[in-house]
Tab-separated table of C-alpha atoms in Angstrom:
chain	number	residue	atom	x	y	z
A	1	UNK	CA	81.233	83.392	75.037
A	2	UNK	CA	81.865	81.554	72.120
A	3	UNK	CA	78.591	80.922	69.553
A	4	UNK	CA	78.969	78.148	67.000
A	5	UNK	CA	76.915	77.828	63.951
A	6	UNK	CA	76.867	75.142	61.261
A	7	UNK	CA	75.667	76.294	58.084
A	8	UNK	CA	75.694	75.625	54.613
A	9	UNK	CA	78.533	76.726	52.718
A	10	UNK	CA	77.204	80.020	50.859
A	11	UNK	CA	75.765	81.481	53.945
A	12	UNK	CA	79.069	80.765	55.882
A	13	UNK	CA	81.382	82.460	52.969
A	14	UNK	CA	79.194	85.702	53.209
A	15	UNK	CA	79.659	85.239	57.140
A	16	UNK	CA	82.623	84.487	56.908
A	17	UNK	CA	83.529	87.395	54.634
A	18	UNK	CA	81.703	89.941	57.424
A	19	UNK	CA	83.987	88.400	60.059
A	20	UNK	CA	87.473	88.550	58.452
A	21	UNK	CA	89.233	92.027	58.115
A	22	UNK	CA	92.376	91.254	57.691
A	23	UNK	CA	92.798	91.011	53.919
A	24	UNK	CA	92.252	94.007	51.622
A	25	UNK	CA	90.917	91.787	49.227
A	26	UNK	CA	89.970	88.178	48.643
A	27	UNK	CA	89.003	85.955	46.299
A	28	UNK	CA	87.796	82.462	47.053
A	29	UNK	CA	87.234	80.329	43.984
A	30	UNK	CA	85.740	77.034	43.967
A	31	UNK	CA	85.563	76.416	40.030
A	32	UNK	CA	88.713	73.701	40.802
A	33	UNK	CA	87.302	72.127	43.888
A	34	UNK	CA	85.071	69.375	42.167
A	35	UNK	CA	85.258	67.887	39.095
A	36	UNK	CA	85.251	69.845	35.965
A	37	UNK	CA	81.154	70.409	34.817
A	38	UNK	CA	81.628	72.777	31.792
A	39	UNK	CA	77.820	72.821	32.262
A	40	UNK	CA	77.756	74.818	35.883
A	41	UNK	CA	79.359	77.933	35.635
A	42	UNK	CA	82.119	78.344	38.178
A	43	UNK	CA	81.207	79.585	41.599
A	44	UNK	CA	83.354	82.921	42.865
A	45	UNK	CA	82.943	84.472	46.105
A	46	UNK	CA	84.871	88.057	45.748
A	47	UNK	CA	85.578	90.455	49.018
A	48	UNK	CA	86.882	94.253	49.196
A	49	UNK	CA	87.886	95.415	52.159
A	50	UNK	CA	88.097	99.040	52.801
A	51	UNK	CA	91.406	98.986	55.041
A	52	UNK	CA	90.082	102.125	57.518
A	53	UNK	CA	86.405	101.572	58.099
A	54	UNK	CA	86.194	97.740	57.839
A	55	UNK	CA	83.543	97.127	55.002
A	56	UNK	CA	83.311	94.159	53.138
A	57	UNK	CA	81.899	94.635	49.766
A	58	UNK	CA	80.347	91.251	48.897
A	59	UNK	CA	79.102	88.793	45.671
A	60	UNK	CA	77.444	85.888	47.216
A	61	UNK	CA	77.402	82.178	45.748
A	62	UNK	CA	75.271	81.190	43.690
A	63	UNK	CA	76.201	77.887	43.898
A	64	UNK	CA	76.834	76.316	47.410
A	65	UNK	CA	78.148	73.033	48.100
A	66	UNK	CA	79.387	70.998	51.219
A	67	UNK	CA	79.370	72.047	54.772
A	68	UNK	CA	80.955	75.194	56.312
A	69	UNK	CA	80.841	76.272	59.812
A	70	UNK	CA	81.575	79.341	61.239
A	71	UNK	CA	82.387	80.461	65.056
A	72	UNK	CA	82.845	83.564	66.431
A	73	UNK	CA	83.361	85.192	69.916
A	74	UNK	CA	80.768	87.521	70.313
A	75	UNK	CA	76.942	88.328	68.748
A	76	UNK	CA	77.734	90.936	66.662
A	77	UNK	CA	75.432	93.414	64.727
A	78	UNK	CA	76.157	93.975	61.548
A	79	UNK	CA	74.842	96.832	59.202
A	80	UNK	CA	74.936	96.412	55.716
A	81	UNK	CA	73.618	98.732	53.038
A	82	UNK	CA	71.578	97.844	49.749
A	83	UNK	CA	71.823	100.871	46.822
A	84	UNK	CA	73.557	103.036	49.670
A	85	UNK	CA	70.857	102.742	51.949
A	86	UNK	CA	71.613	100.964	55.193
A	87	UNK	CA	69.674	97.915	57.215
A	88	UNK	CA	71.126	97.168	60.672
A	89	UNK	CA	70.522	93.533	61.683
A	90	UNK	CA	71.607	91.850	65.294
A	91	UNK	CA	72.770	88.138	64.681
A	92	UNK	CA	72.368	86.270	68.004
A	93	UNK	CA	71.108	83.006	66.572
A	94	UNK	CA	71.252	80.702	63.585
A	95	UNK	CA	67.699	81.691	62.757
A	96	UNK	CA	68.996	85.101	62.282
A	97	UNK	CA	71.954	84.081	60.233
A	98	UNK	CA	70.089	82.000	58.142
A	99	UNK	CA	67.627	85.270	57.907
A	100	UNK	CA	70.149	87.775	57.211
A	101	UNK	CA	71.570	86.051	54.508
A	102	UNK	CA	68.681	85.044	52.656
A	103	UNK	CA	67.962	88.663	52.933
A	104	UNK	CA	71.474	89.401	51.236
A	105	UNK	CA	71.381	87.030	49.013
A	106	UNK	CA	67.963	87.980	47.688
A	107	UNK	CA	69.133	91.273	46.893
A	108	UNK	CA	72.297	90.459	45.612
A	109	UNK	CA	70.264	88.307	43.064
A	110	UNK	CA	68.181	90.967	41.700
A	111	UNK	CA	71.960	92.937	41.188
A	112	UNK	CA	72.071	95.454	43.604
A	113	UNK	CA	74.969	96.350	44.795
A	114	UNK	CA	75.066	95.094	48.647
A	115	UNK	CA	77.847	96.412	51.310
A	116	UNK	CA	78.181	94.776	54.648
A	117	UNK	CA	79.986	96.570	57.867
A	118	UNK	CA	80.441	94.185	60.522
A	119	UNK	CA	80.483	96.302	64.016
A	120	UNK	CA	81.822	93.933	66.072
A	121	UNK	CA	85.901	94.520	66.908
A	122	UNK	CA	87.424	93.541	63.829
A	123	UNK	CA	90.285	92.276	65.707
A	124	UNK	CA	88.769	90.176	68.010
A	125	UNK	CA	86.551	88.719	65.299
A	126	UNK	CA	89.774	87.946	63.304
A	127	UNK	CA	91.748	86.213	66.067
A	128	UNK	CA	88.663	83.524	66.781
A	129	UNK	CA	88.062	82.825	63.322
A	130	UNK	CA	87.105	79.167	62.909
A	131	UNK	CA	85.895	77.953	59.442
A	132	UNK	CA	85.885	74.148	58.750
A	133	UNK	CA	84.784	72.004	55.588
A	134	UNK	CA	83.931	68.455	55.297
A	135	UNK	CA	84.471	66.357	52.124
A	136	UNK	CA	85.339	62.507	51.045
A	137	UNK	CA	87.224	63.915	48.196
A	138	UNK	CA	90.491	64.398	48.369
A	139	UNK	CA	91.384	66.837	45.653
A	140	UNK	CA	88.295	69.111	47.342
A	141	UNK	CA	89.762	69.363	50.735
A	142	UNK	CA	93.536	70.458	48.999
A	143	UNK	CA	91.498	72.992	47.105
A	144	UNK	CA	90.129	74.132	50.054
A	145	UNK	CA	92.922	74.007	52.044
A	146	UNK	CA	94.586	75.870	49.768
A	147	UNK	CA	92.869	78.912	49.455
A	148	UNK	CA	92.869	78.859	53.546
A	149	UNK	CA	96.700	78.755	53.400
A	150	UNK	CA	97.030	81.551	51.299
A	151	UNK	CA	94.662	83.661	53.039
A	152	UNK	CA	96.877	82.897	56.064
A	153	UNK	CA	95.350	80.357	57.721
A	154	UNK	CA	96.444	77.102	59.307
A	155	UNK	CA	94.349	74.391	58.143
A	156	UNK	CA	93.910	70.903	60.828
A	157	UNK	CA	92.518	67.915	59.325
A	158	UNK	CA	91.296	64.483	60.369
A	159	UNK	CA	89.466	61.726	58.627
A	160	UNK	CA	86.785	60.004	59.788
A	161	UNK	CA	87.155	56.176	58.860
A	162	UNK	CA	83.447	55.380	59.755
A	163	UNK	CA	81.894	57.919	57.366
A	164	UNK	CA	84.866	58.109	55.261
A	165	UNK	CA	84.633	61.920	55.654
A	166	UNK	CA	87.800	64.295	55.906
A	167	UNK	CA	87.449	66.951	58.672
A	168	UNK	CA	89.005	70.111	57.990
A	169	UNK	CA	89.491	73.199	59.762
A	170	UNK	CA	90.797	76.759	59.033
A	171	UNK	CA	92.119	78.710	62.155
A	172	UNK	CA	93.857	82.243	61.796
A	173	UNK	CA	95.401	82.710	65.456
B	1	UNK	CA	108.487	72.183	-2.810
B	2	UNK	CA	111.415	74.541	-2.084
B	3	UNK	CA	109.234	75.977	0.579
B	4	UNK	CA	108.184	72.489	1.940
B	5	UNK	CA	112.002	71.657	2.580
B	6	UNK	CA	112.999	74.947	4.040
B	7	UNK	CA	109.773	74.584	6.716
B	8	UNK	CA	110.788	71.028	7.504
B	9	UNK	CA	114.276	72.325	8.140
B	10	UNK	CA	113.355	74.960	10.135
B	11	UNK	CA	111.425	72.438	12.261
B	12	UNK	CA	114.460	70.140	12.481
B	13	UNK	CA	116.669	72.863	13.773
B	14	UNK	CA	113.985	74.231	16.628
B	15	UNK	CA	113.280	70.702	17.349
B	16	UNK	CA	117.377	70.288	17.676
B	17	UNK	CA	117.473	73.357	19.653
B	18	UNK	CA	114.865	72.218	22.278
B	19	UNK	CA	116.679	68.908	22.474
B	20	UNK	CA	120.326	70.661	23.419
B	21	UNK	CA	118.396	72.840	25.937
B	22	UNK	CA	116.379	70.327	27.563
B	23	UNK	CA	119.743	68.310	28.251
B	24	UNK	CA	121.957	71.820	29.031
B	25	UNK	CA	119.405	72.315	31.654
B	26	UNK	CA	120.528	73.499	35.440
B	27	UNK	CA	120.617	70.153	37.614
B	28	UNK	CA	118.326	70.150	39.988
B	29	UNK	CA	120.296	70.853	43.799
B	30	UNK	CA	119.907	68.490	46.466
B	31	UNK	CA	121.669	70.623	49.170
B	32	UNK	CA	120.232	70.071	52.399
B	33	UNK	CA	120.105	74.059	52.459
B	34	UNK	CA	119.625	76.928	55.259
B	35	UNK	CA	116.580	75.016	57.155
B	36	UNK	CA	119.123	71.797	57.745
B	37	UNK	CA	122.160	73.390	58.850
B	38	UNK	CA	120.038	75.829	60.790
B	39	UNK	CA	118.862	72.908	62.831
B	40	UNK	CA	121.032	69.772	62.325
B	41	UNK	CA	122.323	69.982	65.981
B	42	UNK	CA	119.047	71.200	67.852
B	43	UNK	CA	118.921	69.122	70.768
B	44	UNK	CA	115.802	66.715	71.370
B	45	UNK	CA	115.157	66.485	67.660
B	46	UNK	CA	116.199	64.515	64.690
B	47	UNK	CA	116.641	66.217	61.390
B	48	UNK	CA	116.728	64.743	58.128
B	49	UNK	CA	117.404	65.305	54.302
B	50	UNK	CA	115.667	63.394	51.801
B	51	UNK	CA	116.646	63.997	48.739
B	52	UNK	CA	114.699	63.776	45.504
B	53	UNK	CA	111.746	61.984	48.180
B	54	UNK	CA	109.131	60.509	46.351
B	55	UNK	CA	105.844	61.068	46.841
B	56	UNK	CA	103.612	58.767	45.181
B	57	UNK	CA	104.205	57.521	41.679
B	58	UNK	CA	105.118	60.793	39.915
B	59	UNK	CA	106.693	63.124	42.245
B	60	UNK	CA	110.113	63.839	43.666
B	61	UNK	CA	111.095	66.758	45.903
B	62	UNK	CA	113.585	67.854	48.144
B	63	UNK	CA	112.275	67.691	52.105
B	64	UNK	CA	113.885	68.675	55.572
B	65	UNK	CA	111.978	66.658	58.288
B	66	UNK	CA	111.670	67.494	62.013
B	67	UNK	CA	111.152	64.678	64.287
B	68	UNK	CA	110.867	65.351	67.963
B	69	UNK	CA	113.095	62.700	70.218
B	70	UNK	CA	111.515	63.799	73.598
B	71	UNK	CA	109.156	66.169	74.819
B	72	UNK	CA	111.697	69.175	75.340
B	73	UNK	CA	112.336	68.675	71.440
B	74	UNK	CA	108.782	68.574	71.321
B	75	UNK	CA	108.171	72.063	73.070
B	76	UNK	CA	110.858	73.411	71.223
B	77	UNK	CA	109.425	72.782	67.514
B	78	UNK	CA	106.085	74.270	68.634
B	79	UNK	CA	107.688	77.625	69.327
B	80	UNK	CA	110.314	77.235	66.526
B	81	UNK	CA	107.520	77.011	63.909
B	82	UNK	CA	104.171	77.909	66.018
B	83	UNK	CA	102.351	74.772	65.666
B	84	UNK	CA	98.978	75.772	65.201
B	85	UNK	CA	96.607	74.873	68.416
B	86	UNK	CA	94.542	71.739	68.666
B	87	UNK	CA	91.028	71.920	69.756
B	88	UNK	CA	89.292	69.501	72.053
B	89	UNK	CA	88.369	67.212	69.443
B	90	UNK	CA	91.468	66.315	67.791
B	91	UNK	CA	92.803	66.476	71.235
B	92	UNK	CA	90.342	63.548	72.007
B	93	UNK	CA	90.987	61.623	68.786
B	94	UNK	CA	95.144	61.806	69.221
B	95	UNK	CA	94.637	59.430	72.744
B	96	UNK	CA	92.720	57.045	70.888
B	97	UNK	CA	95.094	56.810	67.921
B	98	UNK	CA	93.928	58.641	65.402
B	99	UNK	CA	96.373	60.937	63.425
B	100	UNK	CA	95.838	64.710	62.625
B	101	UNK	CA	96.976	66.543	60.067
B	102	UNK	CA	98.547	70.343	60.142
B	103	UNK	CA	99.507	72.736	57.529
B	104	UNK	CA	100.707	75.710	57.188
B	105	UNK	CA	102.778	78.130	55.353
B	106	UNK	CA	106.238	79.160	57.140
B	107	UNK	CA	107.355	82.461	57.976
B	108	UNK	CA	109.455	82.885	54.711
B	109	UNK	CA	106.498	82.004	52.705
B	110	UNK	CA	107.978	79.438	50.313
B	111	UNK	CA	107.716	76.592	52.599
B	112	UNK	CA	105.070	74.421	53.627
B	113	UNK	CA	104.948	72.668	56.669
B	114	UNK	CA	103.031	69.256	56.820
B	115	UNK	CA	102.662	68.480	61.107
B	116	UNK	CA	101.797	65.016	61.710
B	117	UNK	CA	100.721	65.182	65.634
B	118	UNK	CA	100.737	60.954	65.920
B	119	UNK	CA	104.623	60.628	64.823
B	120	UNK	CA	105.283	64.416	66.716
B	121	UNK	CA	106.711	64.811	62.889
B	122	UNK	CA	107.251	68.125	61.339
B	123	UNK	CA	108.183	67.443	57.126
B	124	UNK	CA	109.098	70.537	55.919
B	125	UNK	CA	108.535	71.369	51.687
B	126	UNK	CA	109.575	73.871	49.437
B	127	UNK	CA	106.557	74.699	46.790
B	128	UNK	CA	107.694	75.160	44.089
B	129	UNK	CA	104.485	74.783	42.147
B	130	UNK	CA	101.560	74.030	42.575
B	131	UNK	CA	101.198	70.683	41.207
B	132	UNK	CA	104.121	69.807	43.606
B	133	UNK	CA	102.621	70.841	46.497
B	134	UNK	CA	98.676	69.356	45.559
B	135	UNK	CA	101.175	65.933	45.285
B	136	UNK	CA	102.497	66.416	48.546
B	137	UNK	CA	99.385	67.339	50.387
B	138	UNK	CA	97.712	64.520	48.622
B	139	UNK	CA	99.939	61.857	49.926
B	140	UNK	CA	99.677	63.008	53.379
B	141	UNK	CA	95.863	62.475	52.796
B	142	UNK	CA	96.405	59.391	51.461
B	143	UNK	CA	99.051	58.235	54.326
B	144	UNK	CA	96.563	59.589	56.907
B	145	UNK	CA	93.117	57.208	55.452
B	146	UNK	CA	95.449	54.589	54.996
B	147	UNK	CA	96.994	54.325	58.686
């Protein structure tokens, strides 16, 4: 059965970054996705897959914007370690996303080093991979859409003429 | 002063050389290429050429388009280049007339492909850069708010 969860963006990247294991490494920048602030320092998102046990080494964002959602197929449990020493955490609800991560990310903000092994099939998780972004601005969703494409992703988008909005979705089938 | 005059000439002649290379410069090709002539004659679909196509104000690129003439045309372009699947949603929005947009990178991985689903048109784009292909995407945007 298929969960759906709209979150904000950050928590969705780390998700996101949990779910996906087809990449042996990513790197999702959003420093060209708004206009230029030389003020704000650029917000990276950087992934390391290890190709044989599917771990995702990841640096959260610091600084999340817009609206990501995230669906997978199953509940998974994912175990992730801080300083080598491992938490196990079930995710069956978007009170336990939203829990998980704010663990994560509170760690990952007093710099320890955090690795995350989802232990769901990473196959399965791959092939229902749904991530999807919302924005007025043009020039956001192609920078968006962009990093989808290269990542090998399809990207679907609509625009909403009564919010003005641009719809966006990534699928990897 | 010696040395002022031999700088300025130096200047003149990289400033000559520049010129003579800028104009010696490979023309850009407008062959249809391999995607036309793979599909010029594929029944139930209409494929063009257009040359040097501008999109928007400041860009001009070479683009094969796909349009589907009937719906075995139709079925045929979604194997060909494995449309990506709609979802309920967009399904929903295409009755009432609302377009959606699809994009993905082809199999060879130097082409783009821009789906619109209202037209059943596929318009096929080689990136060469990036700029070129933030142009193109952004006048599909544009075409799609503007419809």
């Amino acid at each position: 059965m298929k969960t759906t969860h709209r979150i904000a963006l950050a928590p969705s990247l780390l998700l996101a970054a949990m779910a996906v294991s087809s990449c042996s490494t990513w790197h999702l920048d959003r420093s060209h996705s708004r206009p230029m602030d030389p003020s704000r320092p650029s917000t990276t998102v950087s992934i390391d897959k290890a190709p044989d046990n599917h771990t995702v080494s990841v640096q959260p964002s610091k600084d999340p914007h817009g609206d990501i959602g995230l669906t997978f197929s199953d509940n998974p449990a994912f175990k992730y370690f801080v300083d080598n020493h491992m938490y196990t955490d079930e995710v069956r609800t978007e009170e336990d996303i939203t829990t998980l991560y704010i663990k994560i990310l509170g760690f990952a903000k007093l710099g320890r080093k955090i690795t995350i092994t989802s232990q769901s099939k990473p196959a399965a998780v791959d092939d229902n991979l749904k991530l999807t972004f919302t924005s007025p601005n043009e020039t956001d969703v192609i920078a968006w859409s962009k990093k989808m494409l290269h990542l090998g992703f399809s990207v679907t988008i609509d625009f909403d003429k009564t919010t003005r909005l641009y719809h966006c979705t990534a699928t990897k089938e | 002063m010696k040395r002022l005059i031999t700088i300025t000439l130096c200047l003149l002649a990289a400033a000559l050389v520049a010129v003579t290379a800028w104009h010696l410069r490979p023309a850009p090709s407008h062959a249809p290429g391999k995607l036309f002539s793979r599909y010029e004659h594929q029944p139930g679909v209409r494929v063009g050429f257009l040359a040097n196509f501008a999109f928007g104000d400041s860009l001009r690129a070479d683009v094969v388009t796909l349009e589907a003439l009937d719906s075995a045309g139709w079925l045929w372009m979604q194997s060909e280049f494995a449309f990506p699947q709609l979802d309920a949603r967009r399904d929903s929005l295409l009755a009432t007339g609302t377009d959606v947009l699809q994009t993905w990178i082809l199999a060879d991985g130097s082409s783009v492909a821009f789906l619109s689903r209202l037209d059943s048109a596929l318009c096929i784009v080689q990136t060469d850069s990036e700029q070129q292909f933030e142009k193109v995407f952004m006048y599909h945007l544009q075409k799609m708010k503007e419809q």
